Short mmCIF file of C-alpha atoms in Angstrom, two decimals:
data_model
loop_
_atom_site.label_atom_id
_atom_site.label_comp_id
_atom_site.label_asym_id
_atom_site.label_seq_id
_atom_site.Cartn_x
_atom_site.Cartn_y
_atom_site.Cartn_z
CA UNK Y 575 105.41 120.15 103.50
CA UNK Y 576 103.96 123.35 102.09
CA UNK Y 577 105.42 125.28 99.22
CA UNK Y 578 108.69 127.12 99.78
CA UNK Y 579 108.50 129.15 96.56
CA UNK Y 580 105.65 130.30 94.34
CA UNK Y 581 105.50 131.61 90.79
CA UNK Y 582 103.86 134.75 89.47
CA UNK Y 583 103.79 136.77 86.25
CA UNK Y 584 105.61 140.09 86.45
CA UNK Y 585 106.40 143.00 84.18
CA UNK Y 586 110.01 144.17 84.28
CA UNK Y 587 110.45 147.84 83.49
CA UNK Y 588 113.80 149.36 82.56
CA UNK Y 589 113.94 153.08 81.89
CA UNK Y 590 114.79 153.69 78.28
CA UNK Y 591 113.95 150.16 77.16
CA UNK Y 592 110.86 148.15 76.29
CA UNK Y 593 109.07 146.45 79.18
CA UNK Y 594 109.19 142.66 79.33
CA UNK Y 595 106.87 140.12 80.90
CA UNK Y 596 108.07 136.90 82.47
CA UNK Y 597 107.51 134.43 85.27
CA UNK Y 598 109.21 135.13 88.59
CA UNK Y 599 109.70 133.21 91.83
CA UNK Y 600 108.49 134.43 95.21
CA UNK Y 601 109.33 133.25 98.70
CA UNK Y 602 106.19 131.78 100.24
CA UNK Y 603 104.89 133.39 103.42
CA UNK Y 604 102.23 131.48 105.35
CA UNK Y 605 101.07 131.47 108.98
CA UNK Y 606 102.11 128.71 111.33
CA UNK Y 607 99.96 128.26 114.42
CA UNK Y 608 102.02 126.71 117.18
CA UNK Y 609 100.14 124.69 119.77
CA UNK Y 610 101.52 123.06 122.88
CA UNK Y 611 99.44 120.20 124.24
CA UNK Y 612 96.57 121.22 121.99
CA UNK Y 613 96.49 124.82 123.23
CA UNK Y 614 97.42 127.71 120.97
CA UNK Y 615 100.66 129.42 121.97
CA UNK Y 616 101.55 131.70 119.04
CA UNK Y 617 101.16 132.35 115.35
CA UNK Y 618 104.16 133.24 113.25
CA UNK Y 619 104.43 134.16 109.59
CA UNK Y 620 107.08 131.90 108.11
CA UNK Y 621 108.37 130.15 105.02
CA UNK Y 622 107.11 126.54 105.21
CA UNK Y 623 109.75 123.91 105.86
CA UNK Y 624 111.62 122.73 108.96
CA UNK Y 625 108.52 123.55 111.01
CA UNK Y 626 109.43 121.20 113.86
CA UNK Y 627 112.84 122.83 114.10
CA UNK Y 628 111.13 126.22 114.12
CA UNK Y 629 108.79 125.18 116.92
CA UNK Y 630 111.56 123.59 118.97
CA UNK Y 631 113.84 126.61 118.55
CA UNK Y 632 110.98 128.93 119.48
CA UNK Y 633 110.36 126.98 122.68
CA UNK Y 634 114.08 127.12 123.54
CA UNK Y 635 114.16 130.85 122.82
CA UNK Y 636 111.17 131.42 125.10
CA UNK Y 637 112.59 129.31 127.93
CA UNK Y 638 109.87 126.64 127.73
CA UNK Y 639 112.46 123.92 127.05
CA UNK Y 640 116.25 123.84 127.19
CA UNK Y 641 116.93 120.51 125.47
CA UNK Y 642 115.62 118.76 122.41
CA UNK Y 643 114.53 115.67 124.34
CA UNK Y 644 112.04 117.82 126.27
CA UNK Y 645 109.96 117.87 123.07
CA UNK Y 646 108.36 114.44 122.85
CA UNK Y 647 106.52 114.81 119.55
CA UNK Y 648 105.19 117.31 117.04
CA UNK Y 649 102.44 116.76 114.50
CA UNK Y 650 100.79 118.90 111.84
CA UNK Y 651 97.08 118.99 112.42
CA UNK Y 652 93.97 121.06 111.85
CA UNK Y 653 90.25 120.98 111.24
CA UNK Y 654 88.49 120.15 107.95
CA UNK Y 655 89.07 122.89 105.41
CA UNK Y 656 92.31 124.07 107.00
CA UNK Y 657 95.77 123.75 105.52
CA UNK Y 658 96.97 121.24 108.09
CA UNK Y 659 100.60 122.07 107.33
CA UNK Y 660 99.99 125.46 108.93
CA UNK Y 661 99.08 124.11 112.37
CA UNK Y 662 101.70 122.31 114.47
CA UNK Y 663 100.91 120.75 117.83
CA UNK Y 664 103.88 120.01 120.10
CA UNK Y 665 103.78 117.50 122.94
CA UNK Y 666 106.27 118.09 125.74
CA UNK Y 667 108.00 115.19 127.46
CA UNK Y 668 106.52 113.87 130.71
CA UNK Y 669 107.39 116.11 133.62
CA UNK Y 670 108.15 119.17 131.50
CA UNK Y 671 105.82 122.00 132.53
CA UNK Y 672 103.89 123.75 129.81
CA UNK Y 673 104.25 127.42 128.87
CA UNK Y 674 103.28 129.94 131.51
CA UNK Y 675 99.95 131.60 130.79
CA UNK Y 676 101.69 134.98 130.56
CA UNK Y 677 103.68 133.72 127.57
CA UNK Y 678 100.68 132.98 125.43
CA UNK Y 679 100.28 135.57 122.74
CA UNK Y 680 97.11 137.03 121.38
CA UNK Y 681 98.71 138.75 118.41
CA UNK Y 682 100.29 137.36 115.28
CA UNK Y 683 104.08 137.26 115.17
CA UNK Y 684 105.04 139.02 111.94
CA UNK Y 685 107.85 138.17 109.58
CA UNK Y 686 109.88 141.17 110.71
CA UNK Y 687 109.19 141.13 114.45
CA UNK Y 688 109.02 138.02 116.58
CA UNK Y 689 107.99 139.66 119.84
CA UNK Y 690 104.82 141.48 118.78
CA UNK Y 691 102.07 140.88 121.32
CA UNK Y 692 104.32 140.69 124.37
CA UNK Y 693 103.20 143.03 127.12
CA UNK Y 694 106.53 144.76 127.69
CA UNK Y 695 110.23 144.46 126.97
CA UNK Y 696 110.75 143.05 130.47
CA UNK Y 697 108.59 140.08 129.51
CA UNK Y 698 111.08 138.96 126.87
CA UNK Y 699 114.15 139.12 129.10
CA UNK Y 700 113.92 135.36 129.55
CA UNK Y 701 116.57 133.84 131.79
CA UNK Y 702 118.74 131.38 129.89
CA UNK Y 703 119.62 127.91 131.11
CA UNK Y 704 123.11 128.51 129.71
CA UNK Y 705 125.88 131.02 130.37
CA UNK Y 706 127.82 132.49 127.48
CA UNK Y 707 130.06 134.82 129.48
CA UNK Y 708 132.37 131.98 130.55
CA UNK Y 709 132.98 130.68 127.03
CA UNK Y 710 136.74 131.25 126.59
CA UNK Y 711 136.55 131.36 122.81
CA UNK Y 712 139.04 133.57 120.96
CA UNK Y 713 138.50 134.49 117.33
CA UNK Y 714 140.64 135.65 114.44
CA UNK Y 715 139.01 138.58 112.58
CA UNK Y 716 139.67 137.01 109.18
CA UNK Y 717 137.56 133.99 110.11
CA UNK Y 718 134.67 136.26 111.09
CA UNK Y 719 135.03 138.38 107.96
CA UNK Y 720 134.69 135.31 105.73
CA UNK Y 721 131.37 134.13 107.18
CA UNK Y 722 128.90 136.46 105.39
CA UNK Y 723 130.11 135.27 101.98
CA UNK Y 724 129.93 131.66 103.10
CA UNK Y 725 126.41 132.25 104.37
CA UNK Y 726 125.39 133.84 101.10
CA UNK Y 727 126.85 130.94 99.10
CA UNK Y 728 124.53 128.55 100.92
CA UNK Y 729 121.31 130.51 100.29
CA UNK Y 730 119.81 128.35 97.56
CA UNK Y 731 116.25 129.66 97.92
CA UNK Y 732 117.41 133.28 98.07
CA UNK Y 733 119.06 132.74 94.69
CA UNK Y 734 115.62 131.97 93.24
CA UNK Y 735 113.54 134.58 95.08
CA UNK Y 736 115.78 137.32 96.50
CA UNK Y 737 113.35 137.50 99.42
CA UNK Y 738 114.65 135.44 102.33
CA UNK Y 739 116.73 135.99 105.43
CA UNK Y 740 119.35 133.46 106.44
CA UNK Y 741 120.96 132.24 109.64
CA UNK Y 742 124.01 130.04 109.68
CA UNK Y 743 125.69 128.30 112.61
CA UNK Y 744 129.46 127.98 112.27
CA UNK Y 745 132.08 126.08 114.27
CA UNK Y 746 134.12 128.93 115.74
CA UNK Y 747 137.35 126.94 115.80
CA UNK Y 748 137.32 125.58 112.26
CA UNK Y 749 134.94 127.93 110.44
CA UNK Y 750 132.90 124.96 109.22
CA UNK Y 751 129.23 125.58 108.48
CA UNK Y 752 127.13 123.35 110.73
CA UNK Y 753 123.66 124.28 109.49
CA UNK Y 754 121.97 127.01 107.46
CA UNK Y 755 118.29 127.90 107.38
CA UNK Y 756 116.33 130.46 105.32
CA UNK Y 757 113.00 132.11 106.08
CA UNK Y 758 111.01 135.25 105.35
CA UNK Y 759 111.45 136.07 109.05
CA UNK Y 760 114.98 136.50 110.38
CA UNK Y 761 113.83 135.35 113.82
CA UNK Y 762 112.32 132.21 112.26
CA UNK Y 763 115.58 131.39 110.48
CA UNK Y 764 117.38 131.62 113.83
CA UNK Y 765 114.75 129.49 115.59
CA UNK Y 766 115.14 126.83 112.89
CA UNK Y 767 118.90 126.78 113.49
CA UNK Y 768 118.45 126.51 117.26
CA UNK Y 769 115.75 123.86 116.81
CA UNK Y 770 118.09 121.81 114.62
CA UNK Y 771 120.78 122.03 117.29
CA UNK Y 772 118.34 121.02 120.01
CA UNK Y 773 117.20 117.99 118.02
CA UNK Y 774 120.85 117.01 117.52
CA UNK Y 775 121.55 117.24 121.26
CA UNK Y 776 124.05 120.06 120.74
CA UNK Y 777 122.77 122.57 123.32
CA UNK Y 778 124.43 124.60 124.71
CA UNK Y 779 126.13 125.75 121.51
CA UNK Y 780 129.52 126.62 122.96
CA UNK Y 781 132.34 127.66 120.61
CA UNK Y 782 129.94 128.55 117.79
CA UNK Y 783 129.11 131.67 115.79
CA UNK Y 784 125.61 132.59 114.66
CA UNK Y 785 125.91 134.58 111.41
CA UNK Y 786 122.75 136.29 110.20
CA UNK Y 787 121.76 138.30 107.17
CA UNK Y 788 120.30 141.71 107.88
CA UNK Y 789 120.43 143.44 111.25
CA UNK Y 790 120.90 142.15 114.79
CA UNK Y 791 117.84 142.90 116.90
CA UNK Y 792 117.42 142.42 120.64
CA UNK Y 793 115.40 139.30 119.96
CA UNK Y 794 118.16 137.65 117.93
CA UNK Y 795 120.69 138.49 120.63
CA UNK Y 796 118.42 136.91 123.22
CA UNK Y 797 117.86 133.81 121.09
CA UNK Y 798 121.63 133.38 120.83
CA UNK Y 799 122.12 133.52 124.59
CA UNK Y 800 119.17 131.22 125.24
CA UNK Y 801 120.90 128.59 123.09
CA UNK Y 802 124.33 129.19 124.66
CA UNK Y 803 125.80 130.75 121.50
CA UNK Y 804 128.70 133.06 122.48
CA UNK Y 805 128.98 135.07 119.23
CA UNK Y 806 126.33 136.74 117.07
CA UNK Y 807 127.44 138.42 113.84
CA UNK Y 808 125.27 140.38 111.41
CA UNK Y 809 125.92 142.02 108.06
CA UNK Y 810 124.02 145.13 109.15
CA UNK Y 811 123.66 147.18 112.33
CA UNK Y 812 122.57 146.00 115.77
CA UNK Y 813 119.91 147.80 117.78
CA UNK Y 814 120.74 149.62 121.02
CA UNK Y 815 118.84 147.02 123.04
CA UNK Y 816 120.74 144.20 121.35
CA UNK Y 817 124.02 145.83 122.39
CA UNK Y 818 122.76 146.29 125.96
CA UNK Y 819 121.72 142.66 126.17
CA UNK Y 820 125.00 141.45 124.71
CA UNK Y 821 127.06 143.52 127.16
CA UNK Y 822 125.00 142.31 130.12
CA UNK Y 823 125.07 138.64 129.15
CA UNK Y 824 128.63 138.27 127.87
CA UNK Y 825 127.62 137.79 124.25
CA UNK Y 826 130.05 138.95 121.59
CA UNK Y 827 128.00 141.06 119.18
CA UNK Y 828 129.33 142.01 115.74
CA UNK Y 829 127.72 144.23 113.12
CA UNK Y 830 128.55 145.50 109.64
CA UNK Y 831 130.47 142.31 108.91
CA UNK Y 832 131.26 142.98 105.27
CA UNK Y 833 134.28 142.44 103.10
CA UNK Y 834 137.43 142.98 105.14
CA UNK Y 835 135.93 144.89 108.06
CA UNK Y 836 133.52 144.43 110.96
CA UNK Y 837 132.43 146.35 114.05
CA UNK Y 838 132.50 144.73 117.50
CA UNK Y 839 129.84 146.22 119.79
CA UNK Y 840 130.18 143.93 122.83
CA UNK Y 841 132.41 141.09 123.99
CA UNK Y 842 135.53 142.58 122.45
CA UNK Y 843 137.84 140.41 124.57
CA UNK Y 844 137.02 137.42 122.35
CA UNK Y 845 138.44 139.10 119.24
CA UNK Y 846 142.15 138.79 118.62
CA UNK Y 847 143.36 142.15 117.37
CA UNK Y 848 145.29 141.92 114.09
CA UNK Y 849 148.92 142.99 114.03
CA UNK Y 850 149.43 146.09 111.92
CA UNK Y 851 151.30 145.37 108.70
CA UNK Y 852 154.55 147.28 108.05
#
């Protein structure tokens, strides 16, 4: 596996004090070329680690597969002179059709945007194999409010670098953390979580909450519905398209989940309103 963190010399400047020089840690960002059956599908900028989960989650998010057993194998490969850990070739199970030609991307997927290179927004409105609207989950606000701190507590690499997004999957009934993944790309962190779940045979992810650091984009909302996750919560704001998608699909979408408050943008029926204290 490639490096997750790197070291560099920095100069720390504090106004009114002498500058100091020391070694600092950085989150590694490297390209991962994803191939399916030997043919290039996409390139994403990611933090190395859990690459097979990332690839599997990406394929679920794009509607290529809907179960972990539809991915038969995955191997790092490359040509002489390449970093072979940055090329991953996935073999689909017999009978599973490969990606449609329209899905193949000619542009690099950046760390901040996972849909760059798609022809139009309509092209990413992938139909999910799972419904989230019929998940009868009901949630106490205090459980939701506690998740950002629990997510932050599990961010071991962020503690060293300060430069990674995180996605955590929680059991919505108990509040237990099922899995947490970090990456320079928020969409990659979510794909790694979904890929883990697919490999564990857990799809669809009913009665779960996907808690993410940062904002909730349309793409993260779509990834949640593609995996059958009924609730997506973010510590920052959602985009307008994320709210539209959540309302149309039955996803509960929460933003500004901080401290003792949160804002519910869609799927409000799942949230049990607290009784006013007297």
